[in-house]
Coordinates of C-alpha atoms in Angstrom, one line a residue:
X1 CA -12.4 51.3 -116.3
X2 CA -8.8 49.9 -116.6
X3 CA -9.8 46.7 -114.6
X4 CA -12.8 46.3 -116.8
X5 CA -10.6 46.5 -119.9
X6 CA -8.7 43.5 -118.7
X7 CA -11.6 41.1 -119.5
X8 CA -12.2 42.3 -123.0
X9 CA -11.6 40.0 -125.9
X10 CA -10.3 41.5 -129.1
X11 CA -10.5 40.3 -132.6
X12 CA -8.9 41.8 -135.7
X13 CA -10.9 40.7 -138.7
X14 CA -12.0 41.9 -142.1
X15 CA -15.5 43.2 -142.4
X16 CA -17.3 41.0 -145.0
X17 CA -18.0 42.7 -148.2
X18 CA -15.8 45.7 -147.4
X19 CA -12.3 44.2 -147.1
X20 CA -11.6 46.5 -144.3
X21 CA -9.8 45.5 -141.1
X22 CA -11.5 46.5 -137.8
X23 CA -10.8 46.2 -134.1
X24 CA -13.8 44.3 -132.7
X25 CA -14.5 44.0 -129.0
X26 CA -16.5 40.8 -128.3
X27 CA -18.8 39.9 -125.4
X28 CA -19.0 39.9 -122.4
X29 CA -17.9 43.6 -122.5
X30 CA -20.1 46.6 -122.3
X31 CA -18.0 48.0 -125.2
X32 CA -19.0 45.4 -127.8
X33 CA -18.5 46.7 -131.3
X34 CA -16.2 47.6 -134.1
X35 CA -13.6 50.4 -133.7
X36 CA -11.7 52.4 -136.3
X37 CA -7.9 52.2 -135.9
X38 CA -4.6 53.2 -137.5
X39 CA -1.7 50.9 -138.2
X40 CA 2.0 51.2 -138.5
X41 CA 2.5 52.7 -142.0
X42 CA 6.0 54.1 -142.2
X43 CA 7.6 53.8 -145.6
X44 CA 11.0 55.3 -144.6
X45 CA 11.3 53.2 -141.4
X46 CA 9.2 50.1 -142.0
X47 CA 7.9 47.9 -139.2
X48 CA 7.9 44.1 -139.2
X49 CA 4.2 43.9 -138.2
X50 CA 1.8 41.7 -140.2
X51 CA -0.6 43.2 -142.8
X52 CA -3.9 43.5 -140.9
X53 CA -5.8 43.8 -144.2
X54 CA -5.0 40.0 -144.6
X55 CA -7.6 37.8 -142.7
X56 CA -4.8 35.3 -142.1
X57 CA -3.2 37.8 -139.7
X58 CA -6.3 38.2 -137.5
X59 CA -5.8 37.5 -133.8
X60 CA -8.2 36.9 -130.9
X61 CA -7.1 36.9 -127.3
X62 CA -8.0 38.5 -123.9
X63 CA -6.8 42.0 -123.5
X64 CA -4.6 42.9 -120.5
X65 CA -3.0 46.3 -119.5
X66 CA 0.7 46.1 -119.9
X67 CA 2.3 47.7 -116.9
X68 CA 5.8 49.2 -116.5
X69 CA 5.8 50.0 -112.8
X70 CA 6.4 53.8 -113.4
X71 CA 4.1 56.5 -112.0
X72 CA 2.3 56.7 -115.4
X73 CA 2.4 52.9 -115.4
X74 CA 1.1 51.8 -118.8
X75 CA 3.3 53.8 -121.2
X76 CA 6.0 51.1 -121.5
X77 CA 8.7 53.8 -121.9
X78 CA 10.8 52.6 -119.0
X79 CA 13.7 50.4 -120.2
X80 CA 12.8 48.0 -117.4
X81 CA 10.0 46.7 -119.7
X82 CA 6.8 45.1 -118.7
X83 CA 6.5 44.2 -115.0
X84 CA 3.4 42.0 -115.4
X85 CA 4.8 39.9 -118.1
X86 CA 3.2 36.7 -116.7
X87 CA -0.2 38.4 -117.3
X88 CA 0.7 39.8 -120.7
X89 CA 2.2 36.6 -122.2
X90 CA -0.2 35.1 -124.8
X91 CA -2.5 38.1 -124.7
X92 CA -3.1 41.4 -126.4
X93 CA -1.3 44.2 -124.5
X94 CA -3.1 47.5 -123.9
X95 CA -0.6 50.4 -123.8
X96 CA -1.2 54.2 -123.6
X97 CA 0.2 56.7 -126.0
X98 CA 2.7 59.3 -124.8
X99 CA 6.3 59.9 -123.7
X100 CA 8.3 57.6 -126.0
X101 CA 8.2 56.1 -129.5
X102 CA 5.5 53.6 -130.5
X103 CA 8.0 51.0 -131.7
X104 CA 9.7 50.9 -128.3
X105 CA 6.4 50.3 -126.5
X106 CA 5.4 47.5 -128.9
X107 CA 8.8 45.8 -128.8
X108 CA 8.7 45.8 -124.9
X109 CA 5.2 44.2 -125.1
X110 CA 6.3 41.7 -127.6
X111 CA 9.4 40.8 -125.5
X112 CA 7.0 40.1 -122.6
X113 CA 5.1 37.6 -124.7
X114 CA 2.2 39.7 -126.0
X115 CA 0.7 38.4 -129.3
X116 CA -0.6 41.9 -130.2
X117 CA -0.7 45.5 -129.0
X118 CA -3.4 48.1 -128.8
X119 CA -2.1 51.6 -128.2
X120 CA -4.8 53.9 -126.8
X121 CA -4.6 57.5 -128.0
X122 CA -5.8 59.7 -125.2
X123 CA -4.0 62.8 -126.6
X124 CA -5.9 63.9 -129.7
X125 CA -9.1 63.6 -131.7
X126 CA -8.0 60.9 -134.0
X127 CA -5.4 58.1 -133.9
X128 CA -2.3 59.0 -135.8
X129 CA 0.3 57.1 -137.9
X130 CA 2.7 55.3 -135.7
X131 CA 6.3 55.8 -136.7
X132 CA 9.8 55.0 -135.5
X133 CA 12.6 57.6 -134.7
X134 CA 14.6 58.4 -137.7
X135 CA 17.9 58.8 -135.8
X136 CA 19.0 55.2 -136.2
X137 CA 17.5 54.0 -132.9
X138 CA 14.2 52.7 -134.3
X139 CA 13.2 49.2 -133.5
X140 CA 10.0 48.9 -135.5
X141 CA 11.5 46.3 -137.8
X142 CA 11.9 44.0 -134.8
X143 CA 8.1 44.2 -134.0
X144 CA 6.5 41.2 -135.6
X145 CA 3.1 41.1 -133.8
X146 CA 0.0 43.0 -134.9
X147 CA -0.2 46.6 -133.6
X148 CA -3.1 49.1 -133.8
X149 CA -4.0 52.4 -132.3
X150 CA -7.5 53.3 -131.2
X151 CA -9.0 56.5 -129.9
X152 CA -9.6 56.3 -126.1

């Protein structure tokens, strides 16, 4: 399944008439369709990500799994960052939820050249609000690319 995800194309766009942003997988994938998602909404520790309710912030690019070389691989919690940066650059990075804060994962993907990040939530029934640590180590304000979480 992971290799198949690498050929997805993703589009963040408003649904006409509803003014609601969606994650949309486009052909040639078997997963074509629109998906509910959550965004980074943290009023205490704001992120620098664009407002995905604004159609001007929509992006479209191939999706690639961002790898960190650890045993778990696609968590991006290792300070070494993304090991397949040449594949991630200019694309939407797929990262899995777990182990470390969301802002750290997203900043590492951005530093590798990703133009957006999809975090796949494999740990619960619904995607959750993505926040930064409140101990002064948060880097969400440095993340300037679109970030969403989908249920996986």
